[in-house]
XYZ file of C-alpha atoms in Angstrom:
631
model
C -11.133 -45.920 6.078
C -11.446 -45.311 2.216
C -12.112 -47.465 -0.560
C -9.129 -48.149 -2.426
C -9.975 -47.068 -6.146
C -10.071 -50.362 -9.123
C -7.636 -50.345 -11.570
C -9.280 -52.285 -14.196
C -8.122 -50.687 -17.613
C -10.455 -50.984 -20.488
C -8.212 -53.776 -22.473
C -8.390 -55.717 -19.389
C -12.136 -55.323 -18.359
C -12.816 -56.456 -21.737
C -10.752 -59.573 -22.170
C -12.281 -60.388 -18.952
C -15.855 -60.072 -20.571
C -14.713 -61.994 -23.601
C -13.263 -64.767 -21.735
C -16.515 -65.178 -19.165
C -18.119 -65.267 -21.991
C -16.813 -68.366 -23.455
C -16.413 -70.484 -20.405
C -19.923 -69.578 -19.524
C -21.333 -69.924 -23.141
C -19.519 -73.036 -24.363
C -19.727 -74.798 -21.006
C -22.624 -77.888 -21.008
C -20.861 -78.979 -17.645
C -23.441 -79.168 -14.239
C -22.690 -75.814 -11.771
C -21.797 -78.257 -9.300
C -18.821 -80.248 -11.359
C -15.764 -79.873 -9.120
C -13.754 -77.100 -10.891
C -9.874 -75.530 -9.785
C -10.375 -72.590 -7.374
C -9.021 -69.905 -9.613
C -11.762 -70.789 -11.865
C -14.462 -70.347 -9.095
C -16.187 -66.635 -9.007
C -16.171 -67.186 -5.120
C -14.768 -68.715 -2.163
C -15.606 -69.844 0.895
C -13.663 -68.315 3.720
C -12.425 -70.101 7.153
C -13.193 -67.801 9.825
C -13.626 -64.399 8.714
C -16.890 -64.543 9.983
C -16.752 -67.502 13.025
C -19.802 -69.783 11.891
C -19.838 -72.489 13.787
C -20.258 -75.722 11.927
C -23.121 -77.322 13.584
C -25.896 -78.041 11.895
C -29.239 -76.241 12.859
C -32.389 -75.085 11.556
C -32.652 -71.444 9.599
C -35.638 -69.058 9.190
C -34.669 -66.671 6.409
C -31.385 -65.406 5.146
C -28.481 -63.780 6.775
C -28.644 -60.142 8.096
C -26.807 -57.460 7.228
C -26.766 -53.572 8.569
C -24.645 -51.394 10.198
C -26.205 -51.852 13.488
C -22.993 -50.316 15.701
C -22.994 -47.343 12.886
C -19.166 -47.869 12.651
C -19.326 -47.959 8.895
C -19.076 -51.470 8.550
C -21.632 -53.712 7.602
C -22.560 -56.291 10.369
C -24.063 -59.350 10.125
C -26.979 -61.413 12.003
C -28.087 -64.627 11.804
C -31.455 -66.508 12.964
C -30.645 -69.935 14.430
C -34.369 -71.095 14.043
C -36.232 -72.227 17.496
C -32.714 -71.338 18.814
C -31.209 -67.622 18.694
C -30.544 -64.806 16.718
C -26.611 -63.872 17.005
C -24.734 -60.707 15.864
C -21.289 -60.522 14.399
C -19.435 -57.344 14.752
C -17.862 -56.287 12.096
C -14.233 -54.351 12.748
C -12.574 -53.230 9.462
C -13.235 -56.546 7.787
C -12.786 -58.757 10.711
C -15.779 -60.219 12.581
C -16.381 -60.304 16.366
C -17.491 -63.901 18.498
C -21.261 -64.074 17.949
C -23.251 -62.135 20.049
C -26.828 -63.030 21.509
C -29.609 -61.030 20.453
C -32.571 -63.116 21.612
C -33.078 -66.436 22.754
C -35.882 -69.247 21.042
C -37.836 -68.820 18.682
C -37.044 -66.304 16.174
C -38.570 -65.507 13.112
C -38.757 -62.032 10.916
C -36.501 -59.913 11.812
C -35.986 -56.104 10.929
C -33.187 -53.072 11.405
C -33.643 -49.316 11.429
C -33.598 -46.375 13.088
C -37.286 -45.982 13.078
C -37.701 -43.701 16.046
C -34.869 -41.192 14.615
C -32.763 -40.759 18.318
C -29.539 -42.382 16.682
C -29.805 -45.852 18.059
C -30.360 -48.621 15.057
C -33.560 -50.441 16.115
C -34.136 -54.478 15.851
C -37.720 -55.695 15.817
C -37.846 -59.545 16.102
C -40.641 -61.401 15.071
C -41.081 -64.729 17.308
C -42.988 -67.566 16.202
C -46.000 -68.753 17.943
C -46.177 -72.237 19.292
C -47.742 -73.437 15.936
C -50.533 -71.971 17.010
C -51.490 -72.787 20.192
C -48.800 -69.805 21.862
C -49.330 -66.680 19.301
C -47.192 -63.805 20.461
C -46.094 -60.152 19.657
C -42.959 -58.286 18.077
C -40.174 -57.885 20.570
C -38.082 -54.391 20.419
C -34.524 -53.505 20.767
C -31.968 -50.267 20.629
C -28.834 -50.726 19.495
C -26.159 -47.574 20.990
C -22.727 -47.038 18.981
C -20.582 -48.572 21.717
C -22.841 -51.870 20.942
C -24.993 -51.858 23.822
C -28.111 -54.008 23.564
C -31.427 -52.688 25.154
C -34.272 -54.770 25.279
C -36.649 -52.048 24.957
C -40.295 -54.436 25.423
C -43.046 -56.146 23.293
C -45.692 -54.196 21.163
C -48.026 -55.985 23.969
C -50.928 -53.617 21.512
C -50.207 -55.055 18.479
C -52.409 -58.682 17.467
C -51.009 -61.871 18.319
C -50.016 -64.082 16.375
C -47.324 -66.881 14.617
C -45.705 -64.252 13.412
C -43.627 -64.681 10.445
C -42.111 -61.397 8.446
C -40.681 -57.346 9.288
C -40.687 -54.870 7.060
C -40.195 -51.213 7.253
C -42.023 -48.907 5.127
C -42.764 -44.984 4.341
C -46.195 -45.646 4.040
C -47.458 -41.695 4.054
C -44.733 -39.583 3.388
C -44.175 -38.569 6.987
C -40.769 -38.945 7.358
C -41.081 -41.605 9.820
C -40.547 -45.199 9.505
C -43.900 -47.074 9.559
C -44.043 -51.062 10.124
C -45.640 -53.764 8.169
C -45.794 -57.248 9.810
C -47.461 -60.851 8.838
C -48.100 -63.819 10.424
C -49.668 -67.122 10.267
C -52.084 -68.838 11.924
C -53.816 -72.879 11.355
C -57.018 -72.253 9.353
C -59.473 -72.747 12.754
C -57.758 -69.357 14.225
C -57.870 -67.570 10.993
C -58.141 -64.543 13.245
C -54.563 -64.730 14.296
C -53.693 -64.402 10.638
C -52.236 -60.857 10.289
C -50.552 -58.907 7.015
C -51.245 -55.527 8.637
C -48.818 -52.376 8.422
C -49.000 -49.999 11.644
C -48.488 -46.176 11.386
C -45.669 -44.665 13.373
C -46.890 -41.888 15.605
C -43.902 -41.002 16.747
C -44.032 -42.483 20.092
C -44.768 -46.299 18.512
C -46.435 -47.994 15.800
C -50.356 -47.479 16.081
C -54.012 -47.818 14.283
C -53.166 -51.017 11.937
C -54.693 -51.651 8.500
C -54.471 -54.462 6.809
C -53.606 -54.617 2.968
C -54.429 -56.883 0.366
C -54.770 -60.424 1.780
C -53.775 -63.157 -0.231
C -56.445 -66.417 -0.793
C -53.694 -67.966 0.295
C -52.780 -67.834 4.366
C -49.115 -69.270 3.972
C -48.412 -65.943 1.607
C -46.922 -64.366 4.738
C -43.400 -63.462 2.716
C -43.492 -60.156 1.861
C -41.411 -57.851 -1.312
C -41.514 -53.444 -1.143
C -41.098 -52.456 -4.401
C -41.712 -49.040 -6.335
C -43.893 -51.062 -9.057
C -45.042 -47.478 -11.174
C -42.175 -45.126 -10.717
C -43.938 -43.017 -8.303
C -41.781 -43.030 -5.609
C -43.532 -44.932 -3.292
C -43.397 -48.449 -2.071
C -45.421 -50.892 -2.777
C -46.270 -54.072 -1.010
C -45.865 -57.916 -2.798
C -47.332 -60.543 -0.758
C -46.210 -63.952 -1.442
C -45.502 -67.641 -0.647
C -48.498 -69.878 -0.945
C -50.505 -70.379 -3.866
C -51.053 -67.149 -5.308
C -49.704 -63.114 -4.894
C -50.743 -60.033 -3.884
C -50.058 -56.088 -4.984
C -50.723 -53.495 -3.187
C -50.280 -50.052 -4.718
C -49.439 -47.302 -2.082
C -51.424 -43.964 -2.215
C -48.694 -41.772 -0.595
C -51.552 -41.276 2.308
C -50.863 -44.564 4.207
C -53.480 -46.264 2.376
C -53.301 -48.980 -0.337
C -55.327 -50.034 -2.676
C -55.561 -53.686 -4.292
C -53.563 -53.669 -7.683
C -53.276 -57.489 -8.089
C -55.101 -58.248 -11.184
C -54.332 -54.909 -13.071
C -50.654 -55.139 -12.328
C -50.080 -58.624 -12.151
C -52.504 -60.196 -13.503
C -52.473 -64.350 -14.358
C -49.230 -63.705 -13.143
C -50.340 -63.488 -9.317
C -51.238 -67.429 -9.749
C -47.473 -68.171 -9.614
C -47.557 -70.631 -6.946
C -44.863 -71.139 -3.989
C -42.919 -68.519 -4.634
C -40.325 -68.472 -1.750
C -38.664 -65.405 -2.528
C -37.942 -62.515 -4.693
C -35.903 -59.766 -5.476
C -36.146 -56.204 -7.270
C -33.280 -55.358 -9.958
C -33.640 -52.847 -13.114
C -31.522 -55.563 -15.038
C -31.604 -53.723 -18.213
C -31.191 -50.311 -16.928
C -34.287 -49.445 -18.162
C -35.700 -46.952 -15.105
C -37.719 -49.092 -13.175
C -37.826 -52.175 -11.216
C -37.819 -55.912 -12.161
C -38.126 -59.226 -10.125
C -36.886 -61.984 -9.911
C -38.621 -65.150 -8.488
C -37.513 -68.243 -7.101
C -39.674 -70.860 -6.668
C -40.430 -73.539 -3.608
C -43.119 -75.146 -1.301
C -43.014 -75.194 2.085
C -41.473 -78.309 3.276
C -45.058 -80.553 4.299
C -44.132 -83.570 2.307
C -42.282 -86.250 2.487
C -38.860 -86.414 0.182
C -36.135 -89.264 0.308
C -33.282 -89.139 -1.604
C -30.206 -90.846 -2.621
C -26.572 -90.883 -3.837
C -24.881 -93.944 -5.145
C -21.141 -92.431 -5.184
C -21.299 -92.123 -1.425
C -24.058 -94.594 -0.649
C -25.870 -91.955 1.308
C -29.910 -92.068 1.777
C -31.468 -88.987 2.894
C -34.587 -88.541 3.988
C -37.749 -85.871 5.220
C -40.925 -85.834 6.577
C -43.731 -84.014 8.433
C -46.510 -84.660 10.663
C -47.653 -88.112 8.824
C -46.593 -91.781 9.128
C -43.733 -92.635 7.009
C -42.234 -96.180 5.917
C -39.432 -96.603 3.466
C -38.704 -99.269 1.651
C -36.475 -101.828 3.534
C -32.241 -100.527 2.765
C -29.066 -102.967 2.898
C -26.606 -101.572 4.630
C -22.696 -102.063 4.466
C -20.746 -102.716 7.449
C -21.260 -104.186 10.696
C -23.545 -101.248 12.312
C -26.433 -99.260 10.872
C -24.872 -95.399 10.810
C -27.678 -92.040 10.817
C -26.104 -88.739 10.917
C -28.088 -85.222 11.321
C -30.741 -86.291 12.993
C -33.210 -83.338 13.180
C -36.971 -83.348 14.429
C -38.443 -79.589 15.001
C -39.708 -80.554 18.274
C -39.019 -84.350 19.807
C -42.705 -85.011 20.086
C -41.873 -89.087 20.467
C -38.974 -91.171 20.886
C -36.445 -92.692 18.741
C -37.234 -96.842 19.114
C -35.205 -99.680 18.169
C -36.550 -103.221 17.251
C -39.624 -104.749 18.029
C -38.862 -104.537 21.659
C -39.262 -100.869 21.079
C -35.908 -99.872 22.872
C -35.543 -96.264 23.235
C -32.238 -93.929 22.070
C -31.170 -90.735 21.872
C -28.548 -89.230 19.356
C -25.862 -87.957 19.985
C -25.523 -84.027 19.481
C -22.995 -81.774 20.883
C -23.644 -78.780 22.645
C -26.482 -76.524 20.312
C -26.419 -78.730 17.527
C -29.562 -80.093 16.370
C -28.495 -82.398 13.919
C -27.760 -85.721 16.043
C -25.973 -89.082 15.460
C -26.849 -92.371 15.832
C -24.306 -96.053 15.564
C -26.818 -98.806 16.137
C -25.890 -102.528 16.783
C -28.324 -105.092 14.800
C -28.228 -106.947 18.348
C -29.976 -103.850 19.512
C -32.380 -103.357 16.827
C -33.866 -107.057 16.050
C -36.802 -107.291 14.568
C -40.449 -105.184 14.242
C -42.916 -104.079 16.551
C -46.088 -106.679 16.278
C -48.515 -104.321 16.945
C -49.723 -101.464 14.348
C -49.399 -98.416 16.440
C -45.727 -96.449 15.951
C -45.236 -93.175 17.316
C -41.663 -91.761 16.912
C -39.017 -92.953 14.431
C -38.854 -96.948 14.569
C -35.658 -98.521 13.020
C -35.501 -102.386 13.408
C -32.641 -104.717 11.844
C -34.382 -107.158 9.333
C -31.586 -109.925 9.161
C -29.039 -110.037 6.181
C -27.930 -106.324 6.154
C -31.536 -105.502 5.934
C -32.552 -102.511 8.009
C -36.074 -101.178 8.458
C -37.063 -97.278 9.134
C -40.482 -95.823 9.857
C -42.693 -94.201 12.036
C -45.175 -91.435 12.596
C -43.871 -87.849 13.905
C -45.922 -84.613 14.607
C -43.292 -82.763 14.151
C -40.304 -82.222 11.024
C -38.000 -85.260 10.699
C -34.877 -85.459 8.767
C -32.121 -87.595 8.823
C -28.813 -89.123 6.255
C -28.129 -92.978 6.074
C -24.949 -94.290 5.584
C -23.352 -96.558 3.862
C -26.790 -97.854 2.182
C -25.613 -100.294 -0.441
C -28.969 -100.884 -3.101
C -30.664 -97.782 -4.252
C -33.675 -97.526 -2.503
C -36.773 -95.715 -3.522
C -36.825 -91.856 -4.088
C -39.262 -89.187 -3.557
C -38.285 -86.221 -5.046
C -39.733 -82.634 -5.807
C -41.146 -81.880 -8.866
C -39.228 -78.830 -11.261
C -40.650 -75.287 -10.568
C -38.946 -72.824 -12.266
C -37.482 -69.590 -11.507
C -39.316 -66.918 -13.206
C -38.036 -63.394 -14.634
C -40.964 -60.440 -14.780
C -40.217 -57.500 -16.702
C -41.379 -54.370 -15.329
C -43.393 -52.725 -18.897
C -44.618 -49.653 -17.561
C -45.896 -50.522 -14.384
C -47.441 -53.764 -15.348
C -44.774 -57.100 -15.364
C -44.344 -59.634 -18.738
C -42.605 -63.183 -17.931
C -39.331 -62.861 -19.959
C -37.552 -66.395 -18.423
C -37.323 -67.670 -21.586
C -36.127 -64.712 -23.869
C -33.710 -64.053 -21.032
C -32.132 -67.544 -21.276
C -32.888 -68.111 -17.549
C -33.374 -72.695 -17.608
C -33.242 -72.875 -13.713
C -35.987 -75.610 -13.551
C -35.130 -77.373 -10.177
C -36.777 -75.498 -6.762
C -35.069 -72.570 -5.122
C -35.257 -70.444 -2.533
C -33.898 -67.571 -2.201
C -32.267 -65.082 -4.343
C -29.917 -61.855 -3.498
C -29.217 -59.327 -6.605
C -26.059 -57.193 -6.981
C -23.360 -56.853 -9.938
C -20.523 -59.228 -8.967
C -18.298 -58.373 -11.726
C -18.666 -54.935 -12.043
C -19.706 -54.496 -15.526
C -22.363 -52.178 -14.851
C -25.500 -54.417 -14.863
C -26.693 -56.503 -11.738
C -26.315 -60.103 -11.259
C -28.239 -62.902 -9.639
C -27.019 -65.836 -7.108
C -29.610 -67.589 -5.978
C -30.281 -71.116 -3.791
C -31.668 -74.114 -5.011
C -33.509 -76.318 -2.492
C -31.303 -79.182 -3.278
C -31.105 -82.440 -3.120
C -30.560 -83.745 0.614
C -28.443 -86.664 -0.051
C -25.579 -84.159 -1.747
C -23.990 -81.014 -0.570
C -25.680 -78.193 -2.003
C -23.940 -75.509 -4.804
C -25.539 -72.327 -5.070
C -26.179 -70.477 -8.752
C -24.552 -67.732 -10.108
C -26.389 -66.055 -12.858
C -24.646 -63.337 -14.814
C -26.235 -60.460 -16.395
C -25.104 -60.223 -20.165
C -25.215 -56.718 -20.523
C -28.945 -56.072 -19.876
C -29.519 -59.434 -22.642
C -29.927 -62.042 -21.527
C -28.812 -64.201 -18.595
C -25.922 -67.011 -18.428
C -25.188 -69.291 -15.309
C -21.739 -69.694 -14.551
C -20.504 -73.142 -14.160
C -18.154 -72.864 -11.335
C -19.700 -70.328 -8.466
C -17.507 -71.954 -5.685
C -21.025 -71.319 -3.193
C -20.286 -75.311 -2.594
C -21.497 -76.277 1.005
C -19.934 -79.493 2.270
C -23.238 -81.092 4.858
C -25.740 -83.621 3.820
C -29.162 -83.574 5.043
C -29.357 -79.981 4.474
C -31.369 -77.731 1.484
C -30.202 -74.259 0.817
C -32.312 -71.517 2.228
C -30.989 -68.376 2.188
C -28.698 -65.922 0.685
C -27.282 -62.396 0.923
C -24.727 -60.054 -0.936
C -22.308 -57.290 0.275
C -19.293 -56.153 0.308
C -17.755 -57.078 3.996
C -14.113 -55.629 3.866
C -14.916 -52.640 0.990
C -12.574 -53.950 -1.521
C -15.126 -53.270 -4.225
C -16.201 -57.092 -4.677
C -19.794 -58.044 -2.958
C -19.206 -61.167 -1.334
C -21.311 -63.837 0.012
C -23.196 -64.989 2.672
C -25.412 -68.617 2.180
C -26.780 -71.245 4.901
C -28.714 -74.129 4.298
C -31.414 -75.233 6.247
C -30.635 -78.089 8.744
C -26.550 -76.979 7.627
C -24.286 -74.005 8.004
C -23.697 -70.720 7.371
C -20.874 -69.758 4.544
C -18.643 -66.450 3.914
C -17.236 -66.674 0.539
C -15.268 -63.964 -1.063
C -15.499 -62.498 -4.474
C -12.675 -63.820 -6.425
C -12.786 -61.781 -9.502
C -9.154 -60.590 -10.443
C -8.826 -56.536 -10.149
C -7.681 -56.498 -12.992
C -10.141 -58.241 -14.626
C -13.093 -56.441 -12.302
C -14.740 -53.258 -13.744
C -14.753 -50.018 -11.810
C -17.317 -48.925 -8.693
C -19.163 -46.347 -7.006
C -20.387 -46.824 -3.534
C -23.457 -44.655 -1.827
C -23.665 -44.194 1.701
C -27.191 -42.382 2.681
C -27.872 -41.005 6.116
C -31.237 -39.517 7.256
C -32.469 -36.408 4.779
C -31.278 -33.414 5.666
C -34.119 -31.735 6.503
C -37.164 -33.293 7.747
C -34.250 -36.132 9.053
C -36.282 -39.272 6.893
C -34.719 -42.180 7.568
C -32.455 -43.701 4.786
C -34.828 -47.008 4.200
C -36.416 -46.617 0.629
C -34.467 -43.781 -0.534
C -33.963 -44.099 -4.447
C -30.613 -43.779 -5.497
C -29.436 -43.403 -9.096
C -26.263 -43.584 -10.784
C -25.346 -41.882 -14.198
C -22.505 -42.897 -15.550
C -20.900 -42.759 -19.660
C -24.703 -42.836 -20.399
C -26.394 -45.430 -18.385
C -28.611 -45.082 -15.568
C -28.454 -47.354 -12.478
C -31.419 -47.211 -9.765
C -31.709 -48.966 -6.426
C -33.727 -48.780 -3.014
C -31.866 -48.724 0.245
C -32.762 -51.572 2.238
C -33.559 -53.638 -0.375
C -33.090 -57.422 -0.234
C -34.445 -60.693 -1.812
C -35.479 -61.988 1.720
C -39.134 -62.085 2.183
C -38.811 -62.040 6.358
C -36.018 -60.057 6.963
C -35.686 -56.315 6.641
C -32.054 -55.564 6.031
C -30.256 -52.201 5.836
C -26.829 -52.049 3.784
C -24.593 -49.218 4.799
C -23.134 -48.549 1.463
C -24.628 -49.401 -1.700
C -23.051 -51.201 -4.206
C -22.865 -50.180 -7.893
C -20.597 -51.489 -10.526
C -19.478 -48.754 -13.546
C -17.844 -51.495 -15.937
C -15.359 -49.682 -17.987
C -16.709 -46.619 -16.730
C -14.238 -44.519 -14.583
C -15.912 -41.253 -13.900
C -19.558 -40.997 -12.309
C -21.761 -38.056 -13.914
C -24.374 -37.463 -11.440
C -25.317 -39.542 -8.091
C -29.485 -39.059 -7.323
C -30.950 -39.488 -3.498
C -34.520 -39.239 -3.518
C -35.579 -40.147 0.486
C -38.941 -41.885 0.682
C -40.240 -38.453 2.248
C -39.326 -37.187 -1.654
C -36.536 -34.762 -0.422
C -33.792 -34.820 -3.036
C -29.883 -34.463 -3.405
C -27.471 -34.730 -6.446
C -23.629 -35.271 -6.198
C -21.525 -34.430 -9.292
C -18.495 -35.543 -11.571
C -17.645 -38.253 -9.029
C -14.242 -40.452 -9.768
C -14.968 -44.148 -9.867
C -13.765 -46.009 -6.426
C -15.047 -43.573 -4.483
C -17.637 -44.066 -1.756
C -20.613 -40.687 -1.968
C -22.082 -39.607 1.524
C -25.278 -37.834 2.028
């Protein structure tokens, strides 16, 4: 099936510019005002993709590669401690989720890295926190979607293993693999940020890069920091960063302070993502900015009267809530792993919520009858909620585990514990080293995010930013939309439409593409402890500039794989460059079909550049605009 062609006309694409313009530059309104749909750059679908609506833990953002090799872009999703499931994706419509793998899954990767046709899915699986470290598991996908487990690298190090990445590391033409993991500080030997060769036969004599100081920096960025050609490796996620510089050999060598500089202090960094947002020839990032989740945070919201709350592996007691009604009301009720029981009263009476089938976040309606009083004695263990007498209710404990969970109808604001502002932070790639332009950019994202997925949602030529804030867990969570002002500066719209509708949840992860080829990349978001979200690109195509889309297959001669192929578009005078494979996800290894580039009022393309990571080359010419380009 083709790609219908835009039809934006000049006149048009510019109104549309002017008028984005003013609602984005006069607005002073919050991005998560309630706002008309028409004025919403997205919306969220029912059932295009059938998400469930329970609410479960994530790890990472959503998936997407044409695993069936049917031309359309598929989708998979980690269901953390749960599953990873696969949606097929059939002109635009999406199959009934399909199971992957079972438990716990972690970093998860897609490619044809052996080269016999089949798309290839190595799965990461955690590791017991610690005390159960385990390998990558293997799979081969066939074009009538069969699923082969093909084994376990049973020769690669144990360990909690945390991100997948595919890399050319040497030039090769095959597929190597770099993999990190995680490990408590006793067992520092289980920590692993190592990249194995390919031999051809399976991924072989390891060697580690640059290690951070840091042992949670287990996320992981490929990049082309100098131009070269080759990827580079960004280690991330704890209290500093890492660079390593690839030698076209296999080796690396550490370029952290040359390259980065103070810069690699950045701390909790939870993900990032490579654009050239200026069109300038070379890479950018873009970094978001959030701790792990190891303290305890209560929040609360006095329009609703909701009280949400968090903690992990600590004793917890929060200040004594009135509560409305006749019964004290807690809905998703998540604990990682239910390491003690759920007690009422100081008879210690023990509950369970109620969850239905899969769904992790429970619910609880307790009786003050049931609940009377406090334990005497000062040894909890589990979540203790006792009924203090005149609508007073009482809620503490000590867990080993996560614990989150939303009161209702909580009458007095109660205390709050709340994260601190981290910015998001914008480097600029200056000849292979990186400058912090937030500020001259305009970007004033202050509150924690997460995750971040770049691609040019209007079309106009230069690529665009939506990213997830972490949220505040007493209100649903809205998702940013930051708009590239012609290679400028940056502008958040005030209406994305990226509204989830849960409580108790913090956005996690997001991705970008364009599910039914109408030339709009759409969006996928979940939020941790929530749901997963479609939402469709509602820019007018009238008001939407004009397209190109690349499709790259394995070189033609050496047959490289098309994973960090460099592709660039020249169009009416401006030069557009991405990697294949690229994402903002700093576990997941995705692998986009077609990639995405907007022409603005562009309608002709002059010249479309593959460079495959093996440095074989390919040029297309005079190319009309809608079209999609196959090599």
């Amino acid at each position: 099936m083709g790609i219908a062609m835009s039809t934006a006309t000049s006149a048009g694409f510019i109104t549309f510019l002017y008028v984005l313009t003013i609602v984005v530059g006069c607005s002073t309104s919050s991005p998560d005002m309630e706002t008309p749909a028409d004025h919403s750059l997205f919306r969220v679908t029912d059932g295009v993709i059938p998400f469930d609506k329970k609410l479960s833990r994530k790890w990472g953002a959503a998936v997407v590669a044409d695993v069936d090799q049917n031309g359309w872009d598929d989708v998979i999703t980690t269901q953390h401690g749960n599953s990873a499931l696969i949606y097929w994706n059939d002109g635009g419509q999406f199959s009934a989720p399909i199971t992957l793998i079972t438990g716990d899954t972690h970093g998860l990767g897609v490619s044809d890295y052996d080269g016999d046709g089949n798309m290839d899915i190595i799965v990461s699986p955690g590791g017991g926190d610690g005390g159960n470290p385990r390998r990558p598991v293997f799979f081969s996908v066939d074009k009538k979607r069969n699923i082969t487990r093909e084994g376990t690298f049973e020769h690669f190090r144990a360990s909690r293993g945390r991100a997948i990445k595919f890399i050319e590391a040497n030039q090769d033409s095959k597929l190597d693999l770099f993999t990190t993991g995680f490990a408590p500080r006793k067992v520092a030997s289980l920590t692993t940020n190592q990249l194995y060769r390919n031999t051809g036969a399976t991924f072989e004599h390891p060697v580690t890069l640059a290690m951070p100081h840091d042992a949670l920096s287990v996320k992981v960025l490929q990049t082309d920091v100098n131009s070269d050609g080759l990827m580079d490796v960004i280690t991330f996620g704890g209290r500093d960063m890492t660079l390593s510089l690839a030698q076209g050999d296999g080796t690396y060598s550490d370029a952290t302070q040359d390259v980065l500089g103070e810069l690699a202090r950045i701390r909790y960094v939870s993900n990032m993502a490579e654009l050239d947002y200026d069109n300038d020839g070379d890479f950018d990032l873009f970094l978001t900015r959030s701790p792990y989740q190891f303290e305890k945070e209560a929040y609360y919201d006095d329009k609703n009267q909701n009280f949400a709350f968090f903690v992990f592996r600590d004793a917890f007691m929060f200040d004594d809530i009135i509560v409305g009604g006749d019964n004290l009301i807690l809905e998703n009720i998540q604990e990682t792993w239910a390491t003690y029981d759920i007690q009422l009263g100081e008879r210690r009476k023990v509950v369970e919520a109620s969850r239905p089938e899969h769904n992790t976040g429970g619910r609880l309606v307790i009786k003050p009858e049931d609940a009377m009083g406090w334990p005497q004695d000062d040894e909890l263990k589990g979540m203790h909620i006792g009924y203090m007498g005149d609508g007073k209710w009482r809620i503490g404990g000590v867990v080993k585990s996560r614990l989150a969970a939303v009161v209702k109808n909580v009458l007095v604001h109660p205390g709050e514990i709340k994260r601190n502002p981290l910015p998001a932070v914008m480097l600029e790639n200056r000849n292979g080293r990186f400058v912090d332009v937030t500020t001259e950019l305009g970007i004033a994202v202050e509150a924690q995010t997460t995750s971040v997925a770049a691609g040019d949602v209007n079309n106009d030529g230069f690529v665009d930013l939506v990213v997830s804030p972490y949220g505040n867990m007493a209100l649903p969570v809205t998702h940013i939309v930051l708009l590239n002002q012609q290679g400028k500066r940056f502008a958040m719209h005030p209406y994305s439409g990226l509204v989830s509708e849960e409580i108790g949840a913090t956005g996690l992860g997001v991705t970008l593409f364009d599910y039914n080829k109408d030339g709009r990349l759409d969006v996928i978001f979940g939020n941790e402890r929530g749901r997963w979200y479609m939402a469709e690109n509602q820019v007018p195509e009238e008001m939407l500039g004009h397209f190109v889309k690349v499709h790259v297959s394995a070189s033609p001669t050496a047959g490289a794989q098309p994973t960090g192929a460099w592709v660039t578009v020249s169009a009416c005078g401006k030069k557009q460059i991405q990697h294949m494979g690229a994402t903002g996800d700093g576990f997941h290894h995705m692998l986009n079909s077609e990639m995405h580039f907007g022409l603005g009022i562009c309608d002709h393309v002059d010249d479309v550049y593959v460079r495959w990571a093996n440095g074989e080359e390919k040029h297309q010419f005079n190319v009309a605009a809608g079209q999609l380009v196959r090599f």
